[in-house]
mmCIF file of C-alpha atoms in Angstrom:
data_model
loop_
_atom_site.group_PDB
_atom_site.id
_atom_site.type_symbol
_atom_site.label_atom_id
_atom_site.label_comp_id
_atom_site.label_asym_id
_atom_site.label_seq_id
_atom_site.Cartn_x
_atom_site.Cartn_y
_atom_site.Cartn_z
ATOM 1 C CA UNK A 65 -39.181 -10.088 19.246
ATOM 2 C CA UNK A 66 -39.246 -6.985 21.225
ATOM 3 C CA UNK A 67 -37.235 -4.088 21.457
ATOM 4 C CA UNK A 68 -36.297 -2.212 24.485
ATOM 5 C CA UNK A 69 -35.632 1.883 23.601
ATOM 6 C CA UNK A 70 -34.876 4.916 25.631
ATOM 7 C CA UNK A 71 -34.973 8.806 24.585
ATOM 8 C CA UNK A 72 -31.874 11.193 25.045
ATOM 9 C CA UNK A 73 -33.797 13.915 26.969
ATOM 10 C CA UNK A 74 -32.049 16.442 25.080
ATOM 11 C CA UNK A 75 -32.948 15.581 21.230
ATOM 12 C CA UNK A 76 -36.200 13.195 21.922
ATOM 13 C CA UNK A 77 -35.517 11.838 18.879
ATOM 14 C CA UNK A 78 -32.589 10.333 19.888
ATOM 15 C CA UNK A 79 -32.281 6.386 21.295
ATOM 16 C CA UNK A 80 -30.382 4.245 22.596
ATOM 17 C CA UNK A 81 -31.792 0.893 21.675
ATOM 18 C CA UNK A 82 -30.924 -2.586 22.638
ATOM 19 C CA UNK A 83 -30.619 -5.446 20.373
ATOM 20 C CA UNK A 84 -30.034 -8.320 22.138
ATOM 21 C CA UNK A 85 -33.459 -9.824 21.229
ATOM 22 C CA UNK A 86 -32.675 -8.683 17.826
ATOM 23 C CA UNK A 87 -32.075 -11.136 14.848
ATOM 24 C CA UNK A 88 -31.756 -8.636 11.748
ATOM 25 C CA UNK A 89 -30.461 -5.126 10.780
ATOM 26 C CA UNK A 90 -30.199 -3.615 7.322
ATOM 27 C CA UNK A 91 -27.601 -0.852 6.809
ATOM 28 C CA UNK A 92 -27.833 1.369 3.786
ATOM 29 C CA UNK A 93 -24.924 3.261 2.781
ATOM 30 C CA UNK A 94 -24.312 3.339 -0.779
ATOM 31 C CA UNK A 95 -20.845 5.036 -1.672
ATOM 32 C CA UNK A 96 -18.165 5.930 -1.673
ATOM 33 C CA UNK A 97 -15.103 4.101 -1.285
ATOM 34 C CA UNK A 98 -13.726 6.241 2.135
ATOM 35 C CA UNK A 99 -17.191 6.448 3.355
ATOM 36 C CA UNK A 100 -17.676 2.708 3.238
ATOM 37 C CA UNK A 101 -14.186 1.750 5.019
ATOM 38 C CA UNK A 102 -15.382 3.917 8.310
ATOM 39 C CA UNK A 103 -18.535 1.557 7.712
ATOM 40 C CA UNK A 104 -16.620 -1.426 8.266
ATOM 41 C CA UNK A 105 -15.521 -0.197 11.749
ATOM 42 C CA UNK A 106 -18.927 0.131 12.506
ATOM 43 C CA UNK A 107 -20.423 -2.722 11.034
ATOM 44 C CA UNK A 108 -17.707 -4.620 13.008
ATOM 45 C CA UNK A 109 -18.212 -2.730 16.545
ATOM 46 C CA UNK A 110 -21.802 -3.847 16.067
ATOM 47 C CA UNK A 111 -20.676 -7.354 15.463
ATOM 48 C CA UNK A 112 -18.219 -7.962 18.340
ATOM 49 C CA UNK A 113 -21.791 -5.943 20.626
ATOM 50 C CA UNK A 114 -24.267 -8.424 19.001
ATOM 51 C CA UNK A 115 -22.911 -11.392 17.460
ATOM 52 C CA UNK A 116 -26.433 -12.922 16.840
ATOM 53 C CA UNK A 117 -27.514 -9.897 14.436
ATOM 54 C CA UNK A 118 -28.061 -11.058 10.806
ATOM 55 C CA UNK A 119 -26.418 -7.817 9.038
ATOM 56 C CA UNK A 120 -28.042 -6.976 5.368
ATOM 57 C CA UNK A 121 -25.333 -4.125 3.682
ATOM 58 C CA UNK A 122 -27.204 -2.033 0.792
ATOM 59 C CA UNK A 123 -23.803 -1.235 -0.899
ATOM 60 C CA UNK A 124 -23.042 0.433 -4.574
ATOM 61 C CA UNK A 125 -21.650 -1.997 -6.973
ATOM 62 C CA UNK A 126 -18.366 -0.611 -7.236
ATOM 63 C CA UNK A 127 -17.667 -0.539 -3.048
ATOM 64 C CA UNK A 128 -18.599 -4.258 -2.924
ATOM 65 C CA UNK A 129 -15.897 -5.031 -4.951
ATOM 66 C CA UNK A 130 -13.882 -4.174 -1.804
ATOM 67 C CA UNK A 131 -16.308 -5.563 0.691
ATOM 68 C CA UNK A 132 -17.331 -8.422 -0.878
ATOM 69 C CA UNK A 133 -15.909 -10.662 1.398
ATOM 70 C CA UNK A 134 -16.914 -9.237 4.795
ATOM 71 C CA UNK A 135 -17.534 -11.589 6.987
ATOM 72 C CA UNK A 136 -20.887 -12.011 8.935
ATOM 73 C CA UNK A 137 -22.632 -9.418 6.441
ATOM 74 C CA UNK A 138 -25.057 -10.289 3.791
ATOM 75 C CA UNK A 139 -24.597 -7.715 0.230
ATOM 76 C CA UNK A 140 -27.413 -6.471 -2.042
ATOM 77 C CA UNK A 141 -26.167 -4.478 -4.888
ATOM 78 C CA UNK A 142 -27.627 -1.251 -5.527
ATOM 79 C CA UNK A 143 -26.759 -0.343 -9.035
ATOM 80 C CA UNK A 144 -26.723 3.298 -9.576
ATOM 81 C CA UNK A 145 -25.977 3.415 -13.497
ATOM 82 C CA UNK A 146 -29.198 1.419 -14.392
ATOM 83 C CA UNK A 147 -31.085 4.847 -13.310
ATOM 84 C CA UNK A 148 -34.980 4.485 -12.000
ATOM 85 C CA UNK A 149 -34.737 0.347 -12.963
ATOM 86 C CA UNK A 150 -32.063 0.244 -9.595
ATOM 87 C CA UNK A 151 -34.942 0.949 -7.477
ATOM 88 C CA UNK A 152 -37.268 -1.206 -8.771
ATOM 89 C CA UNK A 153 -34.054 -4.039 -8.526
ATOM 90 C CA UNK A 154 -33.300 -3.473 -5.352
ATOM 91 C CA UNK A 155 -37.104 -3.534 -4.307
ATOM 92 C CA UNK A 156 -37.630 -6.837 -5.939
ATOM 93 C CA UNK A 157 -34.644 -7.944 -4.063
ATOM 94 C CA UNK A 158 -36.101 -7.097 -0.841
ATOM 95 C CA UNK A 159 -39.330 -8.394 -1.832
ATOM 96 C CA UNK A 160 -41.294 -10.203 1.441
ATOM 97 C CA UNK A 161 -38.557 -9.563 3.986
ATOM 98 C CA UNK A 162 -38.280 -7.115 7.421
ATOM 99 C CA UNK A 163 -36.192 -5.974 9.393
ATOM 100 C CA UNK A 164 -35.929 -5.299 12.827
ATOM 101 C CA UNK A 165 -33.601 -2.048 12.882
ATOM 102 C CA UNK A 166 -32.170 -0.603 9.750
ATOM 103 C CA UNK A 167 -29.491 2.207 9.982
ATOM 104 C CA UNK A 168 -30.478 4.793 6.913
ATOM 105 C CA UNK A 169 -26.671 5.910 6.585
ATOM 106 C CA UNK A 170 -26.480 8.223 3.322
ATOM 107 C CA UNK A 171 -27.703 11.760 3.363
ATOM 108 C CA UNK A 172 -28.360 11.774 -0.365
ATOM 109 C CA UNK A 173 -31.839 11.652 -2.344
ATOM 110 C CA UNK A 174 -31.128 8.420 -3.800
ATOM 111 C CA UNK A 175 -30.613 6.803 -0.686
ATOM 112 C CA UNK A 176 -33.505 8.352 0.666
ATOM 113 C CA UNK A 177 -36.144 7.543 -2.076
ATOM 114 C CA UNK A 178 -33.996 3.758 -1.642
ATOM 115 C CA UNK A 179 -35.162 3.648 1.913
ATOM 116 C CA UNK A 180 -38.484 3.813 0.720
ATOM 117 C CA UNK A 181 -37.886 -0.444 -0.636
ATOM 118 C CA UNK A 182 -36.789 -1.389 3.427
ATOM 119 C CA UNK A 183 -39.092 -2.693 5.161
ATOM 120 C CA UNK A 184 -37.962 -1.808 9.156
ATOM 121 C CA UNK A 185 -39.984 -1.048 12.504
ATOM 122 C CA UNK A 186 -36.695 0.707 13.746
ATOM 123 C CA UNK A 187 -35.762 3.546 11.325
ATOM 124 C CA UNK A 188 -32.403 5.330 12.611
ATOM 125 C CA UNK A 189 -31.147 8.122 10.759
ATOM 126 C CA UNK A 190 -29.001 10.761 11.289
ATOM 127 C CA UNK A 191 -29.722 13.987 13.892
ATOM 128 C CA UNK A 192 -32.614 16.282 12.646
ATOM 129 C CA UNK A 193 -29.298 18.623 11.754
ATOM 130 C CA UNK A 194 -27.854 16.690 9.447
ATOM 131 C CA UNK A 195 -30.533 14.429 8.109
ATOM 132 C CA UNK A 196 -30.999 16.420 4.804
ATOM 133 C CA UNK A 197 -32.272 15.526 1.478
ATOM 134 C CA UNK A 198 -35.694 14.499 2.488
ATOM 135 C CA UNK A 199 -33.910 11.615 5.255
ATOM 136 C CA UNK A 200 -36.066 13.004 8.182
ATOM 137 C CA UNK A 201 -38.835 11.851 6.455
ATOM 138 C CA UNK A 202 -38.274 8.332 6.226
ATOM 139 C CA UNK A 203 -36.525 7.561 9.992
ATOM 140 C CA UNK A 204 -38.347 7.731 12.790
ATOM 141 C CA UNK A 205 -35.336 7.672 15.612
ATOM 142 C CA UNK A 206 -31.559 9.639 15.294
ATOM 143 C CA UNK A 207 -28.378 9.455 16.098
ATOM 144 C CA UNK A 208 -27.259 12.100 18.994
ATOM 145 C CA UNK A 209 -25.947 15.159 17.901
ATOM 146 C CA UNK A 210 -22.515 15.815 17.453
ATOM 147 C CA UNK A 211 -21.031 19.448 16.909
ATOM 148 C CA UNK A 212 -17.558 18.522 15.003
ATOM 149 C CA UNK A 213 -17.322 14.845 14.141
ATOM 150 C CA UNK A 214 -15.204 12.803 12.163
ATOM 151 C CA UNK A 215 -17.122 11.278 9.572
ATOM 152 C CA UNK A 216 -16.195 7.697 11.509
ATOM 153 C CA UNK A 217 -16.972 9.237 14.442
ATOM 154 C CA UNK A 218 -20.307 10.340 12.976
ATOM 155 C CA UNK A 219 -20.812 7.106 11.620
ATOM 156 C CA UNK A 220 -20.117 5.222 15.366
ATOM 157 C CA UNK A 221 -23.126 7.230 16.343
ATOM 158 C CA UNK A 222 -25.149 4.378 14.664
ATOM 159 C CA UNK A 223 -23.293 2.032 16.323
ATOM 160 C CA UNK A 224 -23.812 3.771 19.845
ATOM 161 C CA UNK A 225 -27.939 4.573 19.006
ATOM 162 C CA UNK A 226 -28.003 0.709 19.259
ATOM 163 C CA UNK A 227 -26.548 0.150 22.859
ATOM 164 C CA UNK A 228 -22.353 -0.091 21.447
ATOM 165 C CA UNK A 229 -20.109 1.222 23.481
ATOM 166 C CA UNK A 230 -16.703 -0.255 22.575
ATOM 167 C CA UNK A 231 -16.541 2.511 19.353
ATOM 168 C CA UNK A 232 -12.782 2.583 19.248
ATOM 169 C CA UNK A 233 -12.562 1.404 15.844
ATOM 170 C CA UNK A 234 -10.678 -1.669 13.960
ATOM 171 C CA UNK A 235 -11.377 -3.323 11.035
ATOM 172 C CA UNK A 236 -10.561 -6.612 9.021
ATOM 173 C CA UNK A 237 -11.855 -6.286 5.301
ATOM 174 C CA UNK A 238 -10.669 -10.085 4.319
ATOM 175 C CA UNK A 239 -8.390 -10.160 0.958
ATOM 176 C CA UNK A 240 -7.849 -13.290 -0.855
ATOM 177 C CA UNK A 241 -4.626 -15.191 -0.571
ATOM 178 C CA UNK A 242 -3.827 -14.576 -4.527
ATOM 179 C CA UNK A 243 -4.447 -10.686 -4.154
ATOM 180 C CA UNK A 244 -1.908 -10.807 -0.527
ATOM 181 C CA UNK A 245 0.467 -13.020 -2.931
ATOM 182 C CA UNK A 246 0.266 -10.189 -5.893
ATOM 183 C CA UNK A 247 0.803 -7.946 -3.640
ATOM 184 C CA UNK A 248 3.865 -9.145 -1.945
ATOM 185 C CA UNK A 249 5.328 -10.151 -5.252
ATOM 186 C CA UNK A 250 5.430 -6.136 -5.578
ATOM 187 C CA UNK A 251 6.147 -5.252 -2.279
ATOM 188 C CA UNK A 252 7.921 -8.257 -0.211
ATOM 189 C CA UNK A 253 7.597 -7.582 3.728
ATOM 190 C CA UNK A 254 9.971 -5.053 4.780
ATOM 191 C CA UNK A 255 10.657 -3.235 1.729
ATOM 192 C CA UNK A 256 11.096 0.519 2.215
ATOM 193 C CA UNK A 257 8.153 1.941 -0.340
ATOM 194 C CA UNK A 258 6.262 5.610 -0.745
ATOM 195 C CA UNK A 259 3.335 4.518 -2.608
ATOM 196 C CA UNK A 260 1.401 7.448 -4.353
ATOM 197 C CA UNK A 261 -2.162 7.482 -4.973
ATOM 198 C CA UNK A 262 -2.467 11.116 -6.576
ATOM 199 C CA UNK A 263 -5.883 11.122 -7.780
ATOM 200 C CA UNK A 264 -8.977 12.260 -6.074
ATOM 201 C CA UNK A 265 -12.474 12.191 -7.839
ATOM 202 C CA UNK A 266 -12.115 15.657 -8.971
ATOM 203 C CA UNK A 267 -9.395 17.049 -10.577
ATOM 204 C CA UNK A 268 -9.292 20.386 -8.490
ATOM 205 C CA UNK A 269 -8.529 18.075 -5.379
ATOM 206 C CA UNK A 270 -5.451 17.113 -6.668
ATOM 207 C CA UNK A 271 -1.680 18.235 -6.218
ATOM 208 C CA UNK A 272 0.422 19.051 -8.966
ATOM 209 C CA UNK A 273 2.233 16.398 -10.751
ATOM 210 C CA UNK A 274 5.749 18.019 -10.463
ATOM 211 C CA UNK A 275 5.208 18.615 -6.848
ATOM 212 C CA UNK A 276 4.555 14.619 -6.212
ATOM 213 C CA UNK A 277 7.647 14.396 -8.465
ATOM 214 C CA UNK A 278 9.295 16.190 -6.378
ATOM 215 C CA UNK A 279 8.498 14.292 -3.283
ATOM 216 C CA UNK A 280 9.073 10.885 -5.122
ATOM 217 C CA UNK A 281 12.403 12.100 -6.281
ATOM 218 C CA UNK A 282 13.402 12.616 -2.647
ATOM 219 C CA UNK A 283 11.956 9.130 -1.508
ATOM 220 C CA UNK A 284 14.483 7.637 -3.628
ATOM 221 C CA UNK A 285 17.004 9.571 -2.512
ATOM 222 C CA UNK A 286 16.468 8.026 1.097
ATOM 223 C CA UNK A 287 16.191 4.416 -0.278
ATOM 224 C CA UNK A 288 12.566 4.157 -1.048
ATOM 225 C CA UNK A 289 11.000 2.860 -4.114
ATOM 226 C CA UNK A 290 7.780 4.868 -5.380
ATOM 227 C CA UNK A 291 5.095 3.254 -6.581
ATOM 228 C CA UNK A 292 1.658 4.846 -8.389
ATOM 229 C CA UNK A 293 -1.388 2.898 -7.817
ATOM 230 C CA UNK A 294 -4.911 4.178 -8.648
ATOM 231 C CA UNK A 295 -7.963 3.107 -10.685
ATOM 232 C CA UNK A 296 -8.131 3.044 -14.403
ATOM 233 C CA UNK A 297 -9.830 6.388 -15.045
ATOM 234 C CA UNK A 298 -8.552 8.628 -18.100
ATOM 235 C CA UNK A 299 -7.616 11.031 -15.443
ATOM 236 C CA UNK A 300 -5.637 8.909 -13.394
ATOM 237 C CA UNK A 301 -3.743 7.646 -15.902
ATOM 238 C CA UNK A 302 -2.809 10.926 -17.559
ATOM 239 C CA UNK A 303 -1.794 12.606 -13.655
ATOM 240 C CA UNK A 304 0.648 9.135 -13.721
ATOM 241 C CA UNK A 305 2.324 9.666 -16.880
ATOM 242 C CA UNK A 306 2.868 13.432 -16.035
ATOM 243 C CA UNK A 307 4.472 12.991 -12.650
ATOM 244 C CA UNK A 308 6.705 9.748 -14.376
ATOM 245 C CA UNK A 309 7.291 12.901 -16.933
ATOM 246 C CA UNK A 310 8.537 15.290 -14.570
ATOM 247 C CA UNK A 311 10.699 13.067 -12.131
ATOM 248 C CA UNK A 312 14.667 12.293 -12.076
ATOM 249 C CA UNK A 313 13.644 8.751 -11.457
ATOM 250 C CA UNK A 314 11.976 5.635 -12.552
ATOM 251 C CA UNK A 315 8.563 4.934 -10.651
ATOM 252 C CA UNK A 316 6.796 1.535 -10.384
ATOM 253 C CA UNK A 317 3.013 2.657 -12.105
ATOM 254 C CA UNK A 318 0.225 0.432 -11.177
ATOM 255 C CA UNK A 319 -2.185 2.758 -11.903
ATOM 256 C CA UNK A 320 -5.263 1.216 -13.208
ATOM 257 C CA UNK A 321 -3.296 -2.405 -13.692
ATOM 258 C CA UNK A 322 -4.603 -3.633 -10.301
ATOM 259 C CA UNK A 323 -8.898 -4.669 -8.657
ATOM 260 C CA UNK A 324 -10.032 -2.284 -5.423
ATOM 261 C CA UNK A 325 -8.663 -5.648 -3.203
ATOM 262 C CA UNK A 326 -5.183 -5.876 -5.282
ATOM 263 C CA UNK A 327 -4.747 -2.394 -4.231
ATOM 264 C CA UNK A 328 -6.042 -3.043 -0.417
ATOM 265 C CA UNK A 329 -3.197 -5.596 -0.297
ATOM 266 C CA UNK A 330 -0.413 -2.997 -1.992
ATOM 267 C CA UNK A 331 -1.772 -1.053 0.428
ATOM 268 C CA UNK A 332 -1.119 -2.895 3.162
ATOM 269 C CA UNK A 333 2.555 -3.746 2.079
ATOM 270 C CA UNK A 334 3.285 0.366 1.836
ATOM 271 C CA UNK A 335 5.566 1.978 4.519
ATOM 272 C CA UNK A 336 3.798 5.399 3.410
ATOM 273 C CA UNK A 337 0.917 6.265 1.258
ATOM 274 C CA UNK A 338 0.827 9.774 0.093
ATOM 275 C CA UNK A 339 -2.356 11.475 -1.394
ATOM 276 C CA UNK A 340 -4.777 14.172 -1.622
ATOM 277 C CA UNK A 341 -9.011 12.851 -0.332
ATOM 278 C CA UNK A 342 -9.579 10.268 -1.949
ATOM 279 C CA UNK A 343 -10.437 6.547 -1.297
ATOM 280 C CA UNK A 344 -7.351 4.880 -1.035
ATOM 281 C CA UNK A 345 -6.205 7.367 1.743
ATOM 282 C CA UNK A 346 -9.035 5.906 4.111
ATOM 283 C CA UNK A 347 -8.024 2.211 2.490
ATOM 284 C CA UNK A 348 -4.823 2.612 3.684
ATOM 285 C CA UNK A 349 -5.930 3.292 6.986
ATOM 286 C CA UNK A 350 -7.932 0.052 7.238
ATOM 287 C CA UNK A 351 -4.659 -1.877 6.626
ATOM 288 C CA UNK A 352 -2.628 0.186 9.482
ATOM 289 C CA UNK A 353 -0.032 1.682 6.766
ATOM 290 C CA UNK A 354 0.370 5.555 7.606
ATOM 291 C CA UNK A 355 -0.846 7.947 5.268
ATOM 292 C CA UNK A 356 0.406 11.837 4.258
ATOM 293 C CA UNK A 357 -2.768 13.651 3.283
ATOM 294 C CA UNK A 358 -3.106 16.327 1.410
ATOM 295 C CA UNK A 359 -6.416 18.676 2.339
ATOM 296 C CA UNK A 360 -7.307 22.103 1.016
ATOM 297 C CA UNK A 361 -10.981 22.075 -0.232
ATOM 298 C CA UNK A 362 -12.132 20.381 2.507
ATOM 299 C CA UNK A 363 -11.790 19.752 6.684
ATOM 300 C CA UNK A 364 -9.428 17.155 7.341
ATOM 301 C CA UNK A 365 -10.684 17.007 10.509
ATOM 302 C CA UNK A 366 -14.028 16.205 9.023
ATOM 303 C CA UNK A 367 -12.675 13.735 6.131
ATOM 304 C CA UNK A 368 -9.015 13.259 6.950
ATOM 305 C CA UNK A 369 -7.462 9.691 6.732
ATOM 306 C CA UNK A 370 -8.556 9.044 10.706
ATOM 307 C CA UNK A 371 -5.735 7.423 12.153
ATOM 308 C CA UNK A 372 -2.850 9.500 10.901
ATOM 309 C CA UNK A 373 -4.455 13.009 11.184
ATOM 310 C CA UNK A 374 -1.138 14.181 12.632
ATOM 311 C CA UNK A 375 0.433 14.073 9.420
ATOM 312 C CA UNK A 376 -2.239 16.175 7.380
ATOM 313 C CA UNK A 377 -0.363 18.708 5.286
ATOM 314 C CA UNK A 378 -3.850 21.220 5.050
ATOM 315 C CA UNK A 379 -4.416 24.506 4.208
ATOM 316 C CA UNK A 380 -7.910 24.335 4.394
ATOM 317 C CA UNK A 381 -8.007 26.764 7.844
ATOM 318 C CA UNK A 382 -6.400 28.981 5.750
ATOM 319 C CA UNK A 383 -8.278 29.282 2.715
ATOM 320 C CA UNK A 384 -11.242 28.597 3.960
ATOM 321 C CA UNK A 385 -11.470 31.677 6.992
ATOM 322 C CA UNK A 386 -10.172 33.928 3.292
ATOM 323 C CA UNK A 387 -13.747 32.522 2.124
ATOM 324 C CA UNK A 388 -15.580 32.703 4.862
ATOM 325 C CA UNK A 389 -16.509 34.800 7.035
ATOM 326 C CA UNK A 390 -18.086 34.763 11.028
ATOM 327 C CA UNK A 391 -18.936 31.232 12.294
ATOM 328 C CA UNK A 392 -18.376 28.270 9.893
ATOM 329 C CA UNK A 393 -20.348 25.582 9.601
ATOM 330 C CA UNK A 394 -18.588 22.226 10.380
ATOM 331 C CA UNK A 395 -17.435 20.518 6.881
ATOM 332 C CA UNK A 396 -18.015 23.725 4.812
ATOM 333 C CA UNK A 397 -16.268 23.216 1.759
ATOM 334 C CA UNK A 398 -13.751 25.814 0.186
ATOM 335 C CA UNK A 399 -13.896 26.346 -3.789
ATOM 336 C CA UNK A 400 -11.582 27.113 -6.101
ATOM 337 C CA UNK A 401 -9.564 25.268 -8.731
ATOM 338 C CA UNK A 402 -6.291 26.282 -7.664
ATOM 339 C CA UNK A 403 -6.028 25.789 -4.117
ATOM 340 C CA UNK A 404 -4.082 22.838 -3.907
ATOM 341 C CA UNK A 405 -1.492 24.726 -5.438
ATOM 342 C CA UNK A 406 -0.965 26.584 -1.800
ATOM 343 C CA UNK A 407 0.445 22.973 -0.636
ATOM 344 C CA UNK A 408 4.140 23.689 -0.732
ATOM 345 C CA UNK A 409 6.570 20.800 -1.720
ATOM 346 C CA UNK A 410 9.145 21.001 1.148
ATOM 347 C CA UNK A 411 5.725 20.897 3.765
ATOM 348 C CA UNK A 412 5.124 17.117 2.707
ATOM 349 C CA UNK A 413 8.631 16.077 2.390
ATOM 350 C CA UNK A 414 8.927 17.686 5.958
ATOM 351 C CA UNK A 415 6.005 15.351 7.270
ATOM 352 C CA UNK A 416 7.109 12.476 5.339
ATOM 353 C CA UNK A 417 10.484 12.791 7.494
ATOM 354 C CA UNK A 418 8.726 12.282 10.553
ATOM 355 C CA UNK A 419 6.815 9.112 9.231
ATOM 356 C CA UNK A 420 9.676 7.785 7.862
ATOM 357 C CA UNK A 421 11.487 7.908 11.211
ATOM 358 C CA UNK A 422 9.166 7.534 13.699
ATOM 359 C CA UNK A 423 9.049 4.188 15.774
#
C-alpha cells in the first residue's frame, strides 16, 4: 500500500495526501462533547471521499456514549479517570496493529503522550501554530494554516490534508428507535417548545437563573412549552431548581433524568434550544434544531453553535477589547466571573423573536 503526498509550498509541512490505496485511519480526539460533534462532520466527509477506509475513533468514555453507534467507525475507549493505567489500556488495546494515516486531533498532553500507543506511517497534526502541548513532536505532516477558524472548520482541515474537498458539513449520529420514541413521547412532531440547556462546564459560563426565567416566562406567553434538559451534575440540577424558583410558570425539567442520546433525540424534537457553550448547543446543531447562544468568555466565532451563528447573543468583542489590548490572538479567552451578567434579558428574547418567526 502506497501513499501518494504533496507539500503546500508555503508551510512544507503541510500535505495533501491521497487515500485511495488506503485501507485504515485512526483518529484521536478524546473530548469533549461539542468538540466531538464537529468530528462527526469530518469523520463523515472522509467517509462519503473514501468509502473503503477502515476508521479507528480514540474517543473518551463519556463522548461514546453519544457516538456509539456511528456507523462505519470502529471505538476504543480511552478512559481518563483510571489515570496512568488508561495508557497502558489503551496500548494493550492497540497491541500488534498499524495504521496507515492517523489524524492526532487534540492539542492536550494527554492526547499527546496517547499518541505515543498509535502505531501510524502518516502522522497529521495540527499547523506548527497551533500544535501545542508537545503535539509537534509526535506528527510528522500538518494541517494548513488557518488565521480565524471555526473549530469545525479547523477540524475539516484534517479532512482536506487527506485529498477531501466536499467539507460543507452534515452529519447523522444514529439514535435508537426507543430513545426517538422517548423523545417524541415528550415532544410529539410539531409541538411549539424552547428547550433550555443552561449549564456549561463551568459555572462562570453560565447566565443567571432569573434571566432564563425570564426568557422562559415569555416563551409561554407566545405558546411555547419550556423544557430543562441537562446532565445530572450537582450543578445542573441546582441552576434547574433556581430558574423553576424564579419563573411565573411551570417548566418541564429533564435535567439529569435523560442518557447523552435521549437528549440528542429531545434535541432534535426542539423548535429552539437556548444556552450558554456548552455541549448540547453543538448537539443541537447536529440534529438541525436552531440554537440561541449565549457567549461572553469566549469567541463565538471560534466555538459558537456553527450553523446558527446569526443568532449569538455575545459580548465577548466587548469585554474582551476592555481586557485586551493591541492585536488579539484568535480564541483568546476573557476572564472574569461575572461577565455573563453583561447579557441583557430583552437581547435574547429579541433574537428568540426572529427564530421563532423566521421561515
Amino acid at each position: 500500500m502506497s501513499l501518494s503526498t504533496s507539500s503546500d509550498n508555503q508551510n512544507p509541512k503541510s500535505t495533501s495526501i491521497d487515500l485511495s490505496n488506503a485501507e485504515s485511519l485512526c483518529l484521536l480526539r478524546l473530548s469533549a462533547i461539542g468538540d466531538v460533534c464537529h468530528a462527526v462532520a469530518m469523520v463523515q466527509a472522509i467517509q462519503r471521499r473514501y468509502p473503503q477506509l477502515k476508521i479507528t475513533w480514540i474517543l473518551g468514555k463519556v463522548e461514546y456514549q453519544l457516538l456509539q453507534h456511528l456507523e462505519g467507525v470502529e471505538f476504543v475507549i480511552f478512559d481518563k479517570s483510571q489515570g496512568w493505567r488508561s495508557y497502558f489500556n489503551l496500548k494493550r488495546a492497540l497491541k500488534g496493529r498499524k495504521f496507515d494515516v492517523l489524524l492526532h486531533m487534540q492539542i492536550a498532553l494527554r492526547a499527546t503522550i496517547a499518541s505515543l500507543a498509535i502505531r501510524a506511517k502518516i502522522r497529521i497534526g495540527f499547523d506548527r501554530f497551533r500544535a501545542k502541548e508537545g503535539q509537534w513532536l509526535v506528527t510528522n505532516h500538518a494541517i494548513e494554516p488557518q488565521a480565524t477558524p471555526h473549530v469545525l472548520e479547523g477540524f475539516m482541515g484534517f479532512a482536506k490534508a487527506v485529498g477531501v474537498t466536499d467539507l460543507a458539513p452534515s452529519w447523522n449520529i444514529p439514535v435508537p428507535a426507543t430513545d426517538t420514541e422517548f423523545a417524541k413521547a415528550l415532544i410529539p412532531d410539531e409541538s411549539q417548545v424552547l428547550v433550555i440547556c443552561a449549564a456549561a462546564s463551568k459555572a462562570e459560563r453560565n447566565w443567571l437563573s432569573e434571566r432564563y426565567a425570564a426568557v422562559a416566562d415569555y416563551a409561554v406567553t407566545k405558546g411555547y412549552r419550556v423544557m430543562l434538559c441537562g446532565g445530572p451534575t450537582a450543578l445542573e440540577k441546582e441552576l434547574a431548581e433556581k430558574i423553576q424558583a424564579a419563573t411565573k410558570s411551570v417548566l418541564e425539567n429533564q435535567v439529569g433524568k435523560t442518557s447523552l442520546l435521549q437528549l440528542l433525540a429531545i434535541l432534535k424534537q426542539a423548535s429552539v434550544v437556548l444556552a450558554p457553550d456548552t455541549g448540547p448547543a453543538h448537539m443541537a446543531v447536529t440534529q438541525g434544531t436552531p440554537v440561541i447562544g449565549l457567549y461572553a468568555h469566549s469567541n463565538p466565532g471560534r466555538t459558537g453553535p456553527y450553523t446558527s451563528l446569526d443568532s449569538v447573543v455575545s459580548v465577548y468583542d466587548k469585554v474582551i477589547h476592555e481586557q485586551k489590548q493591541g492585536e488579539i490572538p484568535w480564541g483568546t479567552r476573557a476572564k472574569g466571573e461575572h461577565l455573563m451578567a453583561r447579557i441583557d434579558v430583552n437581547s435574547v428574547i429579541a433574537v428568540f423573536e426572529k427564530s421563532r418567526t423566521r421561515p
